[in-house]
mmCIF file of C-alpha atoms in Angstrom:
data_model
loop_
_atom_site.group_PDB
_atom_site.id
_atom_site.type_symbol
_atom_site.label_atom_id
_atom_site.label_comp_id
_atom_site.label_asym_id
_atom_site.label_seq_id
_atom_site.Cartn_x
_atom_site.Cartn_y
_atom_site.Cartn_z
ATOM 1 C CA UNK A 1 53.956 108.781 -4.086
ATOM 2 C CA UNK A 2 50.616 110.101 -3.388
ATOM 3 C CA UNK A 3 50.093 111.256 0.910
ATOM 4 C CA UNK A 4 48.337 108.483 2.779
ATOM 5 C CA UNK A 5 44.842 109.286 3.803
ATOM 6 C CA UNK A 6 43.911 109.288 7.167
ATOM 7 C CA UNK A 7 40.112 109.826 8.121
ATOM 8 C CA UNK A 8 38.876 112.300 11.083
ATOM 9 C CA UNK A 9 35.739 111.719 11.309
ATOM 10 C CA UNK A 10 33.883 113.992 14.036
ATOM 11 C CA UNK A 11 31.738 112.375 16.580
ATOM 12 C CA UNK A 12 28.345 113.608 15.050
ATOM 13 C CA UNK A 13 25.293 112.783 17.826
ATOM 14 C CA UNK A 14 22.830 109.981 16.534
ATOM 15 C CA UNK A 15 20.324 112.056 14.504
ATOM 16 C CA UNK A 16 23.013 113.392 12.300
ATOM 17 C CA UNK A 17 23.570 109.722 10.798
ATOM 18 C CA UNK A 18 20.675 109.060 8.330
ATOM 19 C CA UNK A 19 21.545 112.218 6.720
ATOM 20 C CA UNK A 20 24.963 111.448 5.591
ATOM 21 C CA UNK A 21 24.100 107.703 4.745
ATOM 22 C CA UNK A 22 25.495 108.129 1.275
ATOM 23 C CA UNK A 23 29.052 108.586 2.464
ATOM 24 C CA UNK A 24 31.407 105.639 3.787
ATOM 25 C CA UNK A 25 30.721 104.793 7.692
ATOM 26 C CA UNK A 26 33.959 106.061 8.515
ATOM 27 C CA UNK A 27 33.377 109.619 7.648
ATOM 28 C CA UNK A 28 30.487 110.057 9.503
ATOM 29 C CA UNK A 29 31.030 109.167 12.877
ATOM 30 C CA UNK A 30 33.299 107.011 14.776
ATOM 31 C CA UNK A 31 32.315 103.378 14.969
ATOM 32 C CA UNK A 32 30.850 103.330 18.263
ATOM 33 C CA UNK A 33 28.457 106.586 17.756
ATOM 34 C CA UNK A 34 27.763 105.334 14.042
ATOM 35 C CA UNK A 35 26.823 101.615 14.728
ATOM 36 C CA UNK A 36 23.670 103.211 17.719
ATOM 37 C CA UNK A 37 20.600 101.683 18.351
ATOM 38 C CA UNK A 38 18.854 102.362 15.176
ATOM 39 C CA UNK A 39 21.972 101.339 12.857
ATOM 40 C CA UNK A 40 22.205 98.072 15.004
ATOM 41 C CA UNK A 41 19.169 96.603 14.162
ATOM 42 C CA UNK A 42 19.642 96.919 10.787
ATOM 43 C CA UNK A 43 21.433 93.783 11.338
ATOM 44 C CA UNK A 44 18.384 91.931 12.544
ATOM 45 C CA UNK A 45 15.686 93.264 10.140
ATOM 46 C CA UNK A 46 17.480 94.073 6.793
ATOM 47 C CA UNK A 47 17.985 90.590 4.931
ATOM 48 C CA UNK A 48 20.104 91.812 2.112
ATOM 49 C CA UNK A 49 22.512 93.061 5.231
ATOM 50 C CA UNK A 50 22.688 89.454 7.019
ATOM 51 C CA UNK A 51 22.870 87.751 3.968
ATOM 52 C CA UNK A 52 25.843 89.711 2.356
ATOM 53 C CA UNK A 53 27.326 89.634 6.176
ATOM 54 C CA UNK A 54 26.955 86.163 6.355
ATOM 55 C CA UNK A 55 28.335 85.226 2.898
ATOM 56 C CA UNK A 56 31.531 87.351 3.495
ATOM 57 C CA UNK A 57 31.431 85.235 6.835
ATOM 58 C CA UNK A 58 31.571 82.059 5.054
ATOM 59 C CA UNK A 59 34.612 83.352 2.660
ATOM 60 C CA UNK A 60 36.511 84.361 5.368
ATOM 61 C CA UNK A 61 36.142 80.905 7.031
ATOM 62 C CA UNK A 62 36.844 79.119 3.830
ATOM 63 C CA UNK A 63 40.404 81.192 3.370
ATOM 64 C CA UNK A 64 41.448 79.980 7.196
ATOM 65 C CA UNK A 65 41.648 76.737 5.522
ATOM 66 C CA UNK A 66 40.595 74.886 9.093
ATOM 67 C CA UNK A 67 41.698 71.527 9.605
ATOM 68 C CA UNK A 68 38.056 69.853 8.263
ATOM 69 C CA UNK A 69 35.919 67.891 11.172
ATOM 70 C CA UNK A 70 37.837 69.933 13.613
ATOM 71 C CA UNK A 71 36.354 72.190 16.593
ATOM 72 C CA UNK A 72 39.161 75.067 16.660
ATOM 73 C CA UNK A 73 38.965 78.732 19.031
ATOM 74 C CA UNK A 74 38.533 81.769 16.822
ATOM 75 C CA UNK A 75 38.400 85.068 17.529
ATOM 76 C CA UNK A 76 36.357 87.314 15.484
ATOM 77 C CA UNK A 77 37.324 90.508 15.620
ATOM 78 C CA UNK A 78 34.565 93.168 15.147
ATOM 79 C CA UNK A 79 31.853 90.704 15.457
ATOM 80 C CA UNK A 80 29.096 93.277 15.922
ATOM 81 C CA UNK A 81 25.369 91.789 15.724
ATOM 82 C CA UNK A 82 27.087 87.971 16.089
ATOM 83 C CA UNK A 83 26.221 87.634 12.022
ATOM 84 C CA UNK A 84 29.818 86.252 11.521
ATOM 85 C CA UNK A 85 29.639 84.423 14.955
ATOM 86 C CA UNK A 86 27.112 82.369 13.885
ATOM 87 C CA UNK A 87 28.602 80.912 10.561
ATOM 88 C CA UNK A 88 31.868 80.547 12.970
ATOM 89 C CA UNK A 89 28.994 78.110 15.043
ATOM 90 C CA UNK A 90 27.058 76.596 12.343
ATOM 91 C CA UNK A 91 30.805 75.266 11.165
ATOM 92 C CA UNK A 92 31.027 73.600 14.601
ATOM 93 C CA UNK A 93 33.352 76.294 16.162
ATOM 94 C CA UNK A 94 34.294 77.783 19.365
ATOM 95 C CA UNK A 95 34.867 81.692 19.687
ATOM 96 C CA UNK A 96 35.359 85.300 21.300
ATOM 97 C CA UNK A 97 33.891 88.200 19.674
ATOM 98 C CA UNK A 98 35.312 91.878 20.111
ATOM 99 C CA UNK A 99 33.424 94.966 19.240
ATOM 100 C CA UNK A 100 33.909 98.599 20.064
ATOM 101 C CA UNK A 101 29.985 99.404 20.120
ATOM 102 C CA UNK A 102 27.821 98.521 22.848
ATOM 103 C CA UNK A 103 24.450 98.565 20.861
ATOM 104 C CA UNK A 104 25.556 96.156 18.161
ATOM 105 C CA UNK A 105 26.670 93.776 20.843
ATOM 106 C CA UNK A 106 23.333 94.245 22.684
ATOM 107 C CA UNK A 107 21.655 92.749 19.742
ATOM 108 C CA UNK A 108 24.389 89.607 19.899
ATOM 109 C CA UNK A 109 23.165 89.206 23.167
ATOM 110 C CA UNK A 110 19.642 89.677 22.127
ATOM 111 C CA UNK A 111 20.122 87.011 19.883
ATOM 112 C CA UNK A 112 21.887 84.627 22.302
ATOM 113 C CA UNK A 113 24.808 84.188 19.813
ATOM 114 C CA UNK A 114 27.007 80.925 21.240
ATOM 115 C CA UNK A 115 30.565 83.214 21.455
ATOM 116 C CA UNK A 116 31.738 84.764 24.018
ATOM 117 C CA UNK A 117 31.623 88.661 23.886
ATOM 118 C CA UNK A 118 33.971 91.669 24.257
ATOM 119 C CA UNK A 119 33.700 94.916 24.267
ATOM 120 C CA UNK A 120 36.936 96.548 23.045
ATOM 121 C CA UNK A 121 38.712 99.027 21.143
ATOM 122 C CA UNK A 122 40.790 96.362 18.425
ATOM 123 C CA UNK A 123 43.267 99.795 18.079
ATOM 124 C CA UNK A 124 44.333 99.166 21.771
ATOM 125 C CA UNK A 125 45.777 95.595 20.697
ATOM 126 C CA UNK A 126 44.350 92.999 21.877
ATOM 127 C CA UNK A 127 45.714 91.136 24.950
ATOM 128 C CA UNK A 128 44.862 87.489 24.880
ATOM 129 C CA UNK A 129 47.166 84.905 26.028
ATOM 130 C CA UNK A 130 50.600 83.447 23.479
ATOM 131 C CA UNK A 131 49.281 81.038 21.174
ATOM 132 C CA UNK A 132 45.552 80.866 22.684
ATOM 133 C CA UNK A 133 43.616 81.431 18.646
ATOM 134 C CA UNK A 134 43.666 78.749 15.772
ATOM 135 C CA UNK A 135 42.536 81.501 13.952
ATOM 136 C CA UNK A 136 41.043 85.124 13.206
ATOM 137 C CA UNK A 137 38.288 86.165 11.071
ATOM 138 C CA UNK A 138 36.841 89.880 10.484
ATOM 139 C CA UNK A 139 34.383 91.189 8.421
ATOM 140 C CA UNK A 140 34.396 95.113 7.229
ATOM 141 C CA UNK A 141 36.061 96.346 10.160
ATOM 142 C CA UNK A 142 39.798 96.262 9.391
ATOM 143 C CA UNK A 143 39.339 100.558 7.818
ATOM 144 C CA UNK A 144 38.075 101.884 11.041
ATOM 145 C CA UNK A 145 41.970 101.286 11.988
ATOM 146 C CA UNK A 146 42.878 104.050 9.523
ATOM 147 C CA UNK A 147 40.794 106.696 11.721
ATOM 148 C CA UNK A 148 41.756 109.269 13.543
ATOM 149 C CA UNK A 149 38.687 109.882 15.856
ATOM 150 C CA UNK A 150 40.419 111.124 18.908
ATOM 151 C CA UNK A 151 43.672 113.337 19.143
ATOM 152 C CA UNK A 152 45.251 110.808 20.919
ATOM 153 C CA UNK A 153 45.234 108.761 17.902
ATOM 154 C CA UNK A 154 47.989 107.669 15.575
ATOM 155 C CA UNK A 155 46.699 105.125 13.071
ATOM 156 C CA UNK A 156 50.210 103.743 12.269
ATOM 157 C CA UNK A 157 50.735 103.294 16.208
ATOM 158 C CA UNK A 158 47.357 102.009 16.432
ATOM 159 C CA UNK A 159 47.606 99.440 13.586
ATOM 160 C CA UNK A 160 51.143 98.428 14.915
ATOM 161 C CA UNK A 161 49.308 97.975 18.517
ATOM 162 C CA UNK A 162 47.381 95.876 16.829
ATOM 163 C CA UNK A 163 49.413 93.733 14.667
ATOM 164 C CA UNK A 164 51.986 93.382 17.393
ATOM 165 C CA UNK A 165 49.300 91.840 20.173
ATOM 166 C CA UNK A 166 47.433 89.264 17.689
ATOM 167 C CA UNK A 167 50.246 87.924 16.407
ATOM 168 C CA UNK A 168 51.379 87.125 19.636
ATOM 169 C CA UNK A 169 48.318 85.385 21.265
ATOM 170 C CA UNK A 170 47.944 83.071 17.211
ATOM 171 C CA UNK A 171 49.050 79.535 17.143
ATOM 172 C CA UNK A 172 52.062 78.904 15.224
ATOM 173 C CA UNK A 173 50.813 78.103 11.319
ATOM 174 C CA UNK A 174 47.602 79.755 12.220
ATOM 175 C CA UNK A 175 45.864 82.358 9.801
ATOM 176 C CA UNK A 176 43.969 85.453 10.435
ATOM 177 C CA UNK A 177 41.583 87.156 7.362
ATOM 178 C CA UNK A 178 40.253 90.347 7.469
ATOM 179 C CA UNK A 179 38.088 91.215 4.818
ATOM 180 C CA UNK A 180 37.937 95.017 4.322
ATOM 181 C CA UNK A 181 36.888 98.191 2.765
ATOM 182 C CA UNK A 182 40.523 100.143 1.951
ATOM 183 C CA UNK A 183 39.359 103.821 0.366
ATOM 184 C CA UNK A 184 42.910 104.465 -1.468
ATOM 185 C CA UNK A 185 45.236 101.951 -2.196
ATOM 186 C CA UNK A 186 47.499 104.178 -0.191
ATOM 187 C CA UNK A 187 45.808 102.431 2.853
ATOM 188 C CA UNK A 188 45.714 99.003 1.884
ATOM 189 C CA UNK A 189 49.237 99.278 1.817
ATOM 190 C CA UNK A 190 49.925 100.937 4.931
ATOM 191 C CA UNK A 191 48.059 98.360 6.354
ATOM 192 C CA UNK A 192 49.384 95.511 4.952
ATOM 193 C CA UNK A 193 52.782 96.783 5.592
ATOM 194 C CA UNK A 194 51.802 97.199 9.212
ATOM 195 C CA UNK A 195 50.687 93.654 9.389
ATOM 196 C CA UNK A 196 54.102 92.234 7.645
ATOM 197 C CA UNK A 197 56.350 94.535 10.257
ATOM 198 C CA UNK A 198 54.371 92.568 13.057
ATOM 199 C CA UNK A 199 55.671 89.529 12.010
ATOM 200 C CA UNK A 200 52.565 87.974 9.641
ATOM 201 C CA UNK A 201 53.838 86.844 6.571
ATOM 202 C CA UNK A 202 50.789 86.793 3.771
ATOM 203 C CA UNK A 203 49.379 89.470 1.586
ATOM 204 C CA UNK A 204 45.823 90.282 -0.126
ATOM 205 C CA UNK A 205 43.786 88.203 -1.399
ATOM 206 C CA UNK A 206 40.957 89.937 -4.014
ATOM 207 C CA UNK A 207 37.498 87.899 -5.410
ATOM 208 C CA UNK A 208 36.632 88.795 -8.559
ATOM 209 C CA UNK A 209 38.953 92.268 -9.194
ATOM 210 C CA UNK A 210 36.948 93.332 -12.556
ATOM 211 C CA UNK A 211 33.452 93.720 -10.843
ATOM 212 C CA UNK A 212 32.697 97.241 -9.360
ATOM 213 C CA UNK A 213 30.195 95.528 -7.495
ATOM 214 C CA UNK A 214 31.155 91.714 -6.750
ATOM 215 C CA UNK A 215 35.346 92.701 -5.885
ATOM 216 C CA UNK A 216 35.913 91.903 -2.265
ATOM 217 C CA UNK A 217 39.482 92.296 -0.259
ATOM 218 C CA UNK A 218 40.763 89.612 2.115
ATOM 219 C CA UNK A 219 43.994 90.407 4.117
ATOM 220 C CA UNK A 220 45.051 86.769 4.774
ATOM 221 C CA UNK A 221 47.702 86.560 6.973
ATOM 222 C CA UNK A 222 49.931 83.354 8.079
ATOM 223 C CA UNK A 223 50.945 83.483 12.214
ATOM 224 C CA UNK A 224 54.378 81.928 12.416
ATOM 225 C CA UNK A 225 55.119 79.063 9.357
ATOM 226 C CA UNK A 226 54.254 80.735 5.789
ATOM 227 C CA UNK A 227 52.258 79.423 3.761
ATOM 228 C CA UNK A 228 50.872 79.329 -0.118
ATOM 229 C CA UNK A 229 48.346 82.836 -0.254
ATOM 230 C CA UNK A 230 45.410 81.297 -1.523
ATOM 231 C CA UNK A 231 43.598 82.688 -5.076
ATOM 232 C CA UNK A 232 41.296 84.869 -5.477
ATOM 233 C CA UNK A 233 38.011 84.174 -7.216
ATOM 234 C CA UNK A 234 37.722 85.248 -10.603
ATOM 235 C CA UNK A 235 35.048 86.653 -13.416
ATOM 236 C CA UNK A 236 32.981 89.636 -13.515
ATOM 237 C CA UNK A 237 30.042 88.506 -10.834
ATOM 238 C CA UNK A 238 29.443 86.607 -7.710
ATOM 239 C CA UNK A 239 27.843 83.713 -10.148
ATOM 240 C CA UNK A 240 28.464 80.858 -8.002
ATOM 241 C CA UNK A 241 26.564 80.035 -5.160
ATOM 242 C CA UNK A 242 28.621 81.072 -2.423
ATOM 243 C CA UNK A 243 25.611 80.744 0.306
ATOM 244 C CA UNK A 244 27.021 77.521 1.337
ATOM 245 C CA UNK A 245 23.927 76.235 2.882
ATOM 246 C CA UNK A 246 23.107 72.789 1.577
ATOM 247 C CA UNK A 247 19.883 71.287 1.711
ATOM 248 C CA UNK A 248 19.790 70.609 5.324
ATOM 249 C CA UNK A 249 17.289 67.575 5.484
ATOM 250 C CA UNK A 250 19.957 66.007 3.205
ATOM 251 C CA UNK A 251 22.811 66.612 5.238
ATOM 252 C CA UNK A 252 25.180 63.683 6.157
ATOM 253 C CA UNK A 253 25.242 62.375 9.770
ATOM 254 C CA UNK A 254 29.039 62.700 11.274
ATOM 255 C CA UNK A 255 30.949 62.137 13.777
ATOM 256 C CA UNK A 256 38.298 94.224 31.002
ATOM 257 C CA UNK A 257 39.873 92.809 33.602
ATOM 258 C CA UNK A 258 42.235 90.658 33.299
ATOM 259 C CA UNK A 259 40.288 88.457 36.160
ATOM 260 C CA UNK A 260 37.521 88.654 34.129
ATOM 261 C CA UNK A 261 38.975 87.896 31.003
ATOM 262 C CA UNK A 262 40.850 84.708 32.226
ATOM 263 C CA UNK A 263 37.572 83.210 33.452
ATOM 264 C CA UNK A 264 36.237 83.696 30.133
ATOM 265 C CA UNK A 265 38.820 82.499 28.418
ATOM 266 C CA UNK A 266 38.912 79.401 30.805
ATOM 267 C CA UNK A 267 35.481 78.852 30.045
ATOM 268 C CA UNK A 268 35.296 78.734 26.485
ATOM 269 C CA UNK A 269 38.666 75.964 26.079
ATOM 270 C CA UNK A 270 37.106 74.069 28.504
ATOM 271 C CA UNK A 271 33.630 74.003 25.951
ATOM 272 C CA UNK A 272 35.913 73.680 22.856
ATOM 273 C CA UNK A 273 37.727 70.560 24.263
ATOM 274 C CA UNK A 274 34.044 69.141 25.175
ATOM 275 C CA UNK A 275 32.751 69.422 21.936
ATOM 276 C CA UNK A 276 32.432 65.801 19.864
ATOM 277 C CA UNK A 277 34.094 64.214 22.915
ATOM 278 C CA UNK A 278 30.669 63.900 25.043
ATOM 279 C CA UNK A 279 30.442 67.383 25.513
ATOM 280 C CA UNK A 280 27.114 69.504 25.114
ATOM 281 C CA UNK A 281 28.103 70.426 22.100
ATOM 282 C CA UNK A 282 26.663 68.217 19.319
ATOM 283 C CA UNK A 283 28.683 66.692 16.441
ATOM 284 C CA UNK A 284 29.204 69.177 13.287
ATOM 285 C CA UNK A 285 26.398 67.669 10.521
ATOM 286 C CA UNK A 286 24.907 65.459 12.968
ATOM 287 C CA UNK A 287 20.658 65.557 13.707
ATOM 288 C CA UNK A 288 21.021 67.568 17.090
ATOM 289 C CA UNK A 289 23.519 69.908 15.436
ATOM 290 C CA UNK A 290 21.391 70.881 12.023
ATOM 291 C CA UNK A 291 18.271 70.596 14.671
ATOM 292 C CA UNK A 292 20.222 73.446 16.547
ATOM 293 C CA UNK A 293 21.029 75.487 13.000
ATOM 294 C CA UNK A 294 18.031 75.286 11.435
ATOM 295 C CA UNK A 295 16.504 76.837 14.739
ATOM 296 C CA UNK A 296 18.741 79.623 14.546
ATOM 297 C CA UNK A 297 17.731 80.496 10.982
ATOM 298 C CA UNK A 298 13.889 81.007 12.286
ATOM 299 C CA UNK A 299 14.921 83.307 14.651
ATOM 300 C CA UNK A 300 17.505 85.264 12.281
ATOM 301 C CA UNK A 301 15.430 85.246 9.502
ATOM 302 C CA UNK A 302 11.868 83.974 9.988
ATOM 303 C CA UNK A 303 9.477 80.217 9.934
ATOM 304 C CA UNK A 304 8.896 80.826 6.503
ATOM 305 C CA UNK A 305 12.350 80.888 5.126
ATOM 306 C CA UNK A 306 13.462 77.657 6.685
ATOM 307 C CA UNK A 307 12.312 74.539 5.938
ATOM 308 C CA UNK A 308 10.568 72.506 8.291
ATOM 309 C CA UNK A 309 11.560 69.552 10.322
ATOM 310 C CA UNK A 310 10.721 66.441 8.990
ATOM 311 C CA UNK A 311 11.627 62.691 10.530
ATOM 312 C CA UNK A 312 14.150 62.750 6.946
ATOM 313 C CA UNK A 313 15.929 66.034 8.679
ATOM 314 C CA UNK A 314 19.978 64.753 9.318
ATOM 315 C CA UNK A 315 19.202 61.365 7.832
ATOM 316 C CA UNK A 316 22.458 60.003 6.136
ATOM 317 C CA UNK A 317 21.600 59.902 2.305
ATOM 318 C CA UNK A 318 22.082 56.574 0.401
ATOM 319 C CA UNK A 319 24.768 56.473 -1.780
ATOM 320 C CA UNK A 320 23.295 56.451 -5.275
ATOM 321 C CA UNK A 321 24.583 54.609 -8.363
#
């Protein structure tokens, strides 16, 4: 069989990044000198990025295969600018975000995302209480596990870390998806193998595996019971519309230290239990709560691109013959 490929990717200072653009994020830096200042707000300016972010979001969300109606406590790993946090709100979700890189997180912040925020190294495991997650998304982060950016690091010990901890703090029948950029199948493997040794049961899921372009990887994963791996989506191009955002004004009405880290925790089950039972939080698909999206699309992506609010905006919508 062909030797596994490990990147070691040097930690190039700031100015060096633009220059080597062309080459996968991994080789140029490590993820928390790569993803500065500059590359961060990318992620608030560059539409095509938020809206391919955001879609990838939204498939990731739809593989968890959440009980529907349902407030649940994610945890996103990677979450970076808050671009997947947001979908995990707009789908009436609670949820902790973890990202190694202190600028992307700055523009979360910036942003007032409604998640809870970590910063934290996902190849040091992740220590969360047994059981606390429904479920785990992540979006193009899962291949920074196959660096080597320090010579303390052992991939296969740091993917194992890994595994080992989240597995631990799922909910029994749970699911986690990571959707990922492997280089050689060599390292989807290796990962995937990783993941099974940890105790996940599950495998990869692929959209559309004859498009250069469209193909996307999901490592779905089951936490405890097994379950069916969902299928892939097939044909040559992203055809469908997979942005998932309905006409809102037609939308049906509806019902670091540990110290530290337990208050947070605390915190956000005690919000997640409030929500739809009188809570702040409004009701998923109800007025307040499309009220509270659609505001969050101005400030992600401008007045003009939303609609405006009208007194039709979360009315239910006659059934028609």
């Amino acid at each position: 069989p062909a030797p596994l490929s490990f990147n070691c990717a040097p930690a190039l200072p700031s100015r060096c990044i633009d220059s080597a653009m062309s080459s996968r994020p991994e080789h140029v830096a490590p993820p928390e000198v790569f993803y500065n200042d500059i590359e961060a707000k990318k992620y608030t300016s560059n539409t095509h990025i938020m809206e391919v972010q955001s879609k990838l979001s939204r498939r990731c969300l739809e593989l968890l295969n959440l009980p529907e109606g349902q407030s649940c406590f994610l945890l996103d790993i990677g979450c970076g600018s808050g671009l997947s946090g947001e979908e995990l709100s707009d789908a009436g979700h609670v949820w902790i975000g973890l990202d190694i890189s202190k600028d992307m997180l700055n523009v979360a912040r910036e942003k007032e995302v409604e998640g809870e925020l970590l910063l934290h190294d996902m190849g040091e495991g992740v220590c969360f209480r047994p059981g606390m997650f429904d479920g785990c998304i992540s979006v193009s982060a899962l291949q920074w596990l196959c660096n080597a950016d320090k010579r303390s690091h052992d991939p296969r010990k740091r993917m194992t870390r890994f595994f080992t901890t989240l597995y631990s703090c799922m909910a029994n029948g749970s699911r986690a998806v990571f959707q990922f950029y492997p280089e050689t199948p060599e390292q989807m493997h290796l990962i995937t193998k990783q993941a099974l040794k940890a105790g996940f049961s599950g495998g990869v899921v692929i959209d559309y595996p004859n498009s250069t372009r469209a193909k996307k990887i999901y490592l779905t994963l089951f936490a405890g019971r097994p379950g069916e791996l969902p299928q892939g989506k097939t044909g040559e191009s992203e055809s469908e519309d997979e942005d998932g955002d309905d006409d809102d004004d037609d939308e049906e009405g509806g019902a670091k230290r540990p110290q530290q880290q337990h208050a947070t925790y605390a915190a956000a089950e005690k919000h997640r239990h409030s929500a739809g039972k009188g809570g702040h939080r409004p009701a998923v698909k109800s007025r307040d709560w499309i009220l509270a999206k659609k505001e969050r699309r101005r400030r992600q992506f401008g007045e003009m691109e939303v609609r405006a609010d009208t007194k039709y905006t979360g009315r239910r919508r006659k059934n028609r013959p």
